[in-house]
XYZ file of C-alpha atoms in Angstrom:
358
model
C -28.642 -3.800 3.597
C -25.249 -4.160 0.670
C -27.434 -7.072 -0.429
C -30.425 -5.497 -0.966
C -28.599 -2.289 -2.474
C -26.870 -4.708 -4.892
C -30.034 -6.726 -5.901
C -31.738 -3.209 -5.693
C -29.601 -2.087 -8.515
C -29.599 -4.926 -10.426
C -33.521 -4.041 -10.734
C -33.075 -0.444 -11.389
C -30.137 -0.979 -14.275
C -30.948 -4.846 -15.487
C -29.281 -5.477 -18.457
C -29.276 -9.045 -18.741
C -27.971 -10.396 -21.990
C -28.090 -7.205 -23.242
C -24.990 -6.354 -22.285
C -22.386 -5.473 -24.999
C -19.612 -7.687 -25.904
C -17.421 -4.931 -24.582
C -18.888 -4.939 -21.217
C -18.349 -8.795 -20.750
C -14.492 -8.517 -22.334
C -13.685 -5.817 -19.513
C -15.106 -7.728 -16.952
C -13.210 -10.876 -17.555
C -9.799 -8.427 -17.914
C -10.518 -6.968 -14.686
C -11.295 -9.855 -13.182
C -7.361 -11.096 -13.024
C -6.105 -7.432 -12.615
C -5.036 -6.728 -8.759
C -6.202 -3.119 -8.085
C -4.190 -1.386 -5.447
C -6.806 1.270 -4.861
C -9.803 0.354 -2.367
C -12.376 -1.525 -4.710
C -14.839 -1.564 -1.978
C -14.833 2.170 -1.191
C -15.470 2.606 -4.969
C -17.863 -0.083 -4.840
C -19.725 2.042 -2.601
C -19.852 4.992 -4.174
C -21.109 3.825 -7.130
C -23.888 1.950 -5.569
C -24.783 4.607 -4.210
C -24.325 7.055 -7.155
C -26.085 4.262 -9.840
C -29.354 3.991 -7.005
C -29.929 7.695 -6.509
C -29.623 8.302 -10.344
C -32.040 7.497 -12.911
C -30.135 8.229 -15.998
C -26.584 6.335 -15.595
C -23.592 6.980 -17.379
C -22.596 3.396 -19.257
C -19.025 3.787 -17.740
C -20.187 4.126 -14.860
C -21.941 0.666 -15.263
C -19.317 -0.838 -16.204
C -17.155 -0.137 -13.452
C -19.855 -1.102 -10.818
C -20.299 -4.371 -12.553
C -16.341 -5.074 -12.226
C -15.728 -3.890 -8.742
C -18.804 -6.253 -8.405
C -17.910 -9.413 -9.561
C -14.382 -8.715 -8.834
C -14.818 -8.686 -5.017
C -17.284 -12.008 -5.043
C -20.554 -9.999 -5.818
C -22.966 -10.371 -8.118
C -22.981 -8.725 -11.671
C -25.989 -6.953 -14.303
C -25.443 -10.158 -16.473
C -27.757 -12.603 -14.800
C -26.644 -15.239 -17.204
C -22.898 -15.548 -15.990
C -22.169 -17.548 -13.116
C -19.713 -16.365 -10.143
C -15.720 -17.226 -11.658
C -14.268 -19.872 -8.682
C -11.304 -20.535 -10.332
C -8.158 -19.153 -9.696
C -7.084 -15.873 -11.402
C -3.482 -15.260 -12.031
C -1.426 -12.479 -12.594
C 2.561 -11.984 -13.727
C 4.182 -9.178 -14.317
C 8.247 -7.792 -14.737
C 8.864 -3.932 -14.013
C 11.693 -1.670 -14.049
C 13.347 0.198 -11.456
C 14.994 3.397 -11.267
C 15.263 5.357 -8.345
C 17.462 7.507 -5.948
C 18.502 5.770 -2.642
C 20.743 7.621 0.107
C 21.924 4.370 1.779
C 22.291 1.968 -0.926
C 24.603 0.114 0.887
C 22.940 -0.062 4.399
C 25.900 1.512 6.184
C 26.926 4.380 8.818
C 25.329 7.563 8.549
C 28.057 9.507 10.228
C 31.534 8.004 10.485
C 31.805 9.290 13.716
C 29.551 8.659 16.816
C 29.869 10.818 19.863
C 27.952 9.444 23.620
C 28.823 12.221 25.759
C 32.905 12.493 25.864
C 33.210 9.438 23.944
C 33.803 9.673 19.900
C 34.352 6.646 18.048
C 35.530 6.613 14.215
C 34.156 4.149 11.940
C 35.753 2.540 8.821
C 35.274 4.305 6.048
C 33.921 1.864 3.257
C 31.309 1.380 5.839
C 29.814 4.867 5.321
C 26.540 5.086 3.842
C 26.923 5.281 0.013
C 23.821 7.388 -2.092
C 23.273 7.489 -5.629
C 21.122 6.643 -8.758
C 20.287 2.414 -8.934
C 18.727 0.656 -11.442
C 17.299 -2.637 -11.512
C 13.741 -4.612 -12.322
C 11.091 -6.605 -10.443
C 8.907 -9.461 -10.836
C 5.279 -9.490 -9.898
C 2.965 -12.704 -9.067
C -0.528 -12.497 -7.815
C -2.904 -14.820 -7.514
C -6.969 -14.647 -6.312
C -9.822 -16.999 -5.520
C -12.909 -16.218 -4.969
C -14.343 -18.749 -2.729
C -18.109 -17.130 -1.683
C -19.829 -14.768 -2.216
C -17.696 -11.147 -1.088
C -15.111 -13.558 -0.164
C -11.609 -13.901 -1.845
C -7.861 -15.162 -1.000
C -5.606 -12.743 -2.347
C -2.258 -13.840 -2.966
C 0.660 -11.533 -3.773
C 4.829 -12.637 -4.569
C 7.051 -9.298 -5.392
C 11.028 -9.944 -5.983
C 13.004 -7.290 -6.934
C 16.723 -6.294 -7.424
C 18.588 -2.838 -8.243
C 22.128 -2.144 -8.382
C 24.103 1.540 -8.531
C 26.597 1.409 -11.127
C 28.658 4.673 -9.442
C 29.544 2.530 -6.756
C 30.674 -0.879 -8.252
C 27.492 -2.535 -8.662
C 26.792 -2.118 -4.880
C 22.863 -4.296 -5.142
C 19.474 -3.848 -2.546
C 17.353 -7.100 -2.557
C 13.822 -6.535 -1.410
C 11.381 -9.985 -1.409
C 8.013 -10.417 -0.198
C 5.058 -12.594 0.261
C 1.737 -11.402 1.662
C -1.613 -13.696 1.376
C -4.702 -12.440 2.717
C -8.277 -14.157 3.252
C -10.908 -11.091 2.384
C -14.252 -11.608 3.875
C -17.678 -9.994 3.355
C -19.467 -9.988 6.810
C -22.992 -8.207 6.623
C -24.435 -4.830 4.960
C -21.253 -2.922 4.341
C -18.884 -4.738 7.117
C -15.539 -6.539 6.280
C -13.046 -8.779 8.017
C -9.669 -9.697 6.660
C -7.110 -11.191 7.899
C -3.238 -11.383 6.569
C -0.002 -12.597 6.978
C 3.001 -10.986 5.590
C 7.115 -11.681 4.878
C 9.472 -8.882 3.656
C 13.236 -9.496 3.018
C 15.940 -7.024 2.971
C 19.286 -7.597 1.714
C 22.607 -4.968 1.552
C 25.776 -4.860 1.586
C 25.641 -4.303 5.540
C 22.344 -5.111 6.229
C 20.234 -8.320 5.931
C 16.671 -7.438 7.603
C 13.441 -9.913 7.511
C 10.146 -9.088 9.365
C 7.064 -10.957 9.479
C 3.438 -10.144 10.361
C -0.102 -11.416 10.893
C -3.010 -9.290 11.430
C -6.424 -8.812 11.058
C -8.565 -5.694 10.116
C -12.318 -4.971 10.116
C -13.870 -2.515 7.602
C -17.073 -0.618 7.879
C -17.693 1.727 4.347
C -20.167 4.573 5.601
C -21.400 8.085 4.013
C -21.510 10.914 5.902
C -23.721 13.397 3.777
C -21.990 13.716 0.748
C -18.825 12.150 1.545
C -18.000 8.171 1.051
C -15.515 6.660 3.823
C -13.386 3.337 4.642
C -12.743 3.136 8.506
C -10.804 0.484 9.161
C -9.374 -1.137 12.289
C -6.198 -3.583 12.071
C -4.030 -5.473 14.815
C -0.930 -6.755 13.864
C 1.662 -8.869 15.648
C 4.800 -7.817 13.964
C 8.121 -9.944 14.426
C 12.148 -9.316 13.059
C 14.990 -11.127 14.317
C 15.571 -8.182 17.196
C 12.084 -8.161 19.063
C 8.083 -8.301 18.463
C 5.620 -6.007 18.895
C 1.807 -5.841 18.795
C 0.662 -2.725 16.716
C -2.972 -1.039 16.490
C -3.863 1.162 13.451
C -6.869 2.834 12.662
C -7.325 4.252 9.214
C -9.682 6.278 7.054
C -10.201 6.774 3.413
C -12.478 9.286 2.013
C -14.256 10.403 -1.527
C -14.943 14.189 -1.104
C -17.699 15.695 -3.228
C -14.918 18.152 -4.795
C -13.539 15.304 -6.555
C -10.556 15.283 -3.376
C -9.464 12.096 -2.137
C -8.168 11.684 1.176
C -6.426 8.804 3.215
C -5.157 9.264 7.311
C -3.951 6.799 9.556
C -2.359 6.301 13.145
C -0.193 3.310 14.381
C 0.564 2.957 17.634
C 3.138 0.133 19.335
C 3.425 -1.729 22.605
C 6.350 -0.592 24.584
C 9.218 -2.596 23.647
C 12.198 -3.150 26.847
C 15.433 -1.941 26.291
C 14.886 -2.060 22.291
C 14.340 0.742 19.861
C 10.656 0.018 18.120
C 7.909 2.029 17.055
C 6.376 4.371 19.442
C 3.654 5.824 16.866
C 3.273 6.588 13.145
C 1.274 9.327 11.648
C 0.079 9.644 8.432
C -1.838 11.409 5.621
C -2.424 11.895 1.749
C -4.592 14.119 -0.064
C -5.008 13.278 -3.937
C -6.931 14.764 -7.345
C -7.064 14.391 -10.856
C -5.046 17.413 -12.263
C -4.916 17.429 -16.212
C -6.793 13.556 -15.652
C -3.641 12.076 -13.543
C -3.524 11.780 -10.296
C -1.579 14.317 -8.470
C -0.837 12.950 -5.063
C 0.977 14.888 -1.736
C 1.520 12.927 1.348
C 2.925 13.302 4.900
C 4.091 11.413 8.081
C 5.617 11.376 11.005
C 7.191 8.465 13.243
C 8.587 8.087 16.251
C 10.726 5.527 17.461
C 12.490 5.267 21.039
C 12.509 2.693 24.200
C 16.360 1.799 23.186
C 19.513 2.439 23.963
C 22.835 2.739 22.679
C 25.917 2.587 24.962
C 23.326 3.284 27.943
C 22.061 6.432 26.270
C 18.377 6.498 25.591
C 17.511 6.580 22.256
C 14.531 8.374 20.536
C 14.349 9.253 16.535
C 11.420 11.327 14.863
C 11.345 10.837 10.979
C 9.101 13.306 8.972
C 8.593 12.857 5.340
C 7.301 14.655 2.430
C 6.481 13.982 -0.883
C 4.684 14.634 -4.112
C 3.713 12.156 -6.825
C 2.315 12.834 -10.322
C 2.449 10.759 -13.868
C 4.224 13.520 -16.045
C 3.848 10.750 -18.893
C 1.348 8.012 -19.529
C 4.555 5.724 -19.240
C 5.809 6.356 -15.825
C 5.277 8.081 -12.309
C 7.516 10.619 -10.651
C 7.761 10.876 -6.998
C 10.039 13.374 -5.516
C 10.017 13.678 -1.821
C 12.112 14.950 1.166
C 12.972 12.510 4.672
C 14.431 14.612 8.510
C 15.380 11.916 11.025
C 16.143 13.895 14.010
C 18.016 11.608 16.776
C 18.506 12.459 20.310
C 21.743 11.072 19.303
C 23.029 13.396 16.834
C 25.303 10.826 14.799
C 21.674 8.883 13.745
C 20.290 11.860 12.848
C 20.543 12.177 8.721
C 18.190 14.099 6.207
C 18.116 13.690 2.422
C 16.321 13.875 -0.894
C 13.490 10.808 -2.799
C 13.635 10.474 -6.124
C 11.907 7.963 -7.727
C 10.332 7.064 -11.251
C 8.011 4.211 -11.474
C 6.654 2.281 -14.601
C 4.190 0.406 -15.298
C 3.727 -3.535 -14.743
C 4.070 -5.234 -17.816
C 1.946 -8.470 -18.443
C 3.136 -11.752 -19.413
C-alpha cells in the first residue's frame, strides 16, 4: 500500500525536470541534516494530505519530496538516482544550564534508617548552580535500500560551574541504529546504544540494544506512530529487560501529542526501574513551538541497610524558543523516597542553542 501511495503521488504531482533549482538545493541540504522529529509520521501526513488534495501548496511539495528521499524513498525528480553514499554531519554547541547536583554527591548530609543517623562529609554534599560548557556533534547516515538507512550518531560534551571551582559533568555517547522499511506503512529498527557519565563522585556508563517496530496509521482525521520497543539495558550494577510502547499523534487542531509507558523486569535485591510514564503535548504559538511535558517514574526492588527502597520522581516542564537563537526550558523535578534522606526536589533551567555546522 506506502508503495503504491508514493508512486500514486508521484502521478498526481509529477514534476520531473521541472523542478526548480531551489527544490533540488533543499533536497541535497536535507539530505545530510539529522531531524530529531519523526520524519515518517510527517511523511505520512503529507502523503496523505498531497493525495486527497488537488491543488498543493509548493512547500508542501517540497517537504514530501525530502522526508522522501531522506528516509530511502523515492522523490518527484525521476531523473535523480537514490544518494548511497554516506552523508555526514558535524556540529559544536554551547551549553548553559542549571544543574542541582553538579557534583554527583549526597542529597542530605544526614541519613536516618529507623534509630540510626549517620552524618556525611560535607564536601560530599550535592553542590547546584549555573554551568557552562559546549558539545560536539557527529552523525553519520547510509542509505543502503530502499526505506532503509544506518543512522549513526557521536555526542561529547563537557560543562563546568565556575561558583564552585570549576567542579565539570562529562556526558559521552554513541548510538547506531539500522532503520528498516518492512511493508505498506510498517517499520523495524533495531539499535544499540552507550552513554557515559562522569562527576566528581560519580562515574556511570549504561549500555543498550533494542529493537522497535512501527506501524503509522490514521484514525479519521488524526495521523499516529505506535511503536513497540524491547530493550536489554545493562550498567555496571545489574541488567534489565524493558518494554515500551509509545504513540505520537498529529491532531487536526494543529496539537501534537507524544505518550509512552516503560515497564522493567523485576530486578533482586537492586533498585531499577519499576515503570515510567510519560507525555507531551506541543503547538505552534506565535510560529515556535511551545512544548509542556510530564512524567512519572518509579523505581524500587532495593534496599539500603535492609530497608526497602522505593522512589517516585515526577517532573514538569515547559519549553518555548523566546528567540530564533536559543530554546528555554524551565521545569520542576519531586523525588519522593520511602527513605526520606533520598528524597530531594528542585528547579530546571536550561537554554539551548542551536548546532552550528562545520
Amino acid at each position: 500500500m506506502m508503495t503504491r501511495m508514493i508512486n500514486s503521488l508521484l502521478n498526481h504531482l509529477s514534476l520531473g525536470n521541472k523542478l526548480p533549482d531551489l527544490l533540488l538545493f533543499l533536497i541535497s541540504v536535507s539530505f545530510c541534516s539529522f531531524a530529531t522529529g519523526s520524519e515518517r509520521l510527517e511523511l505520512y501526513f503529507l502523503s496523505e494530505k498531497l493525495l486527497n488534495n488537488k491543488i498543493v501548496p509548493v512547500q508542501d511539495v517540497i517537504q514530501f519530496n525530502i522526508k522522501s528521499r531522506s528516509l530511502g524513498f523515492k522523490s518527484f525528480s525521476s531523473g535523480q538516482e537514490q544518494n548511497y553514499t554516506v552523508a555526514l554531519e558535524k556540529g559544536i554547541y554551547p551549553i548553559l544550564a542549571y544543574s542541582d547536583n553538579i557534583n554527583g554527591g549526597n542529597l542530605s548530609q544526614t541519613i536516618q534508617v529507623g534509630d540510626f543517623i549517620f552524618v556525611g562529609e560535607e564536601e560530599a554534599n550535592a553542590k547546584s548552580g549555573l554551568i557552562f560548557g559546549g558539545g560536539i556533534f557527529l552523525g553519520m547516515k547510509k542509505i543502503y535500500g530502499r526505506g532503509k538507512y544506518l543512522d549513526f550518531n557521536v555526542n561529547a560534551s563537557l560543562a563546568a560551574a565556575p561558583t564552585h571551582e570549576w567542579l565539570t559533568i562529562r556526558n559521552e555517547s554513541i548510538n547506531a541504529c539500522s532503520r528498516n522499511y518492512v511493508k505498506e506503512w510498517y517499520f523495524f529498527d533495531a539499535c544499540a546504544n552507550w552513554k557515559h557519565n562522569k562527576r566528581q563522585f560519580s562515574d556511570v556508563i549504561s549500555k543498550s540494544l533494542s529493537a522497535s517496530f512501527t506501524r503509522l496509521f490514521r484514525v479519521e482525521k488524526t495521523f499516529n506512530e505506535g511503536s513497540l520497543t524491547l530493550k536489554r539495558f545493562m550498567s555496571d550494577e545489574y541488567q534489565q529487560m524493558q518494554g515500551t510502547f509509545a504513540l505520537n499523534s498529529l491532531l487536526p487542531n494543529g496539537f501534537k501529542t507524544n505518550f509512552s509507558i516503560t515497564a522493567g523486569e523485576p530486578v533482586a535485591d537492586l533498585i531499577s526501574l519499576n515503570y515510567s510514564l510519560g507525555t507531551t503535548i506541543s503547538k505552534h504559538v506565535k510560529k515556535r513551538p511551545l512544548r509542556f511535558s510530564l512524567n512519572q517514574t518509579l523505581y524500587d526492588g532495593g534496599k539500603f541497610l535492609g530497608m526497602g527502597r522505593k522512589d517516585i520522581t515526577q517532573k514538569i516542564s515547559l519549553t518555548y524558543p523566546i528567540h530564533s537563537t536559543f530554546n528555554t526550558s524551565i521545569g520542576y523535578t519531586r523525588n519522593v523516597s520511602s527513605i526520606s534522606s533520598f528524597s530531594y526536589n528542585g528547579p530546571h533551567i536550561e537554554v539551548s542553542f542551536p548546532t552550528r555546522s562545520f
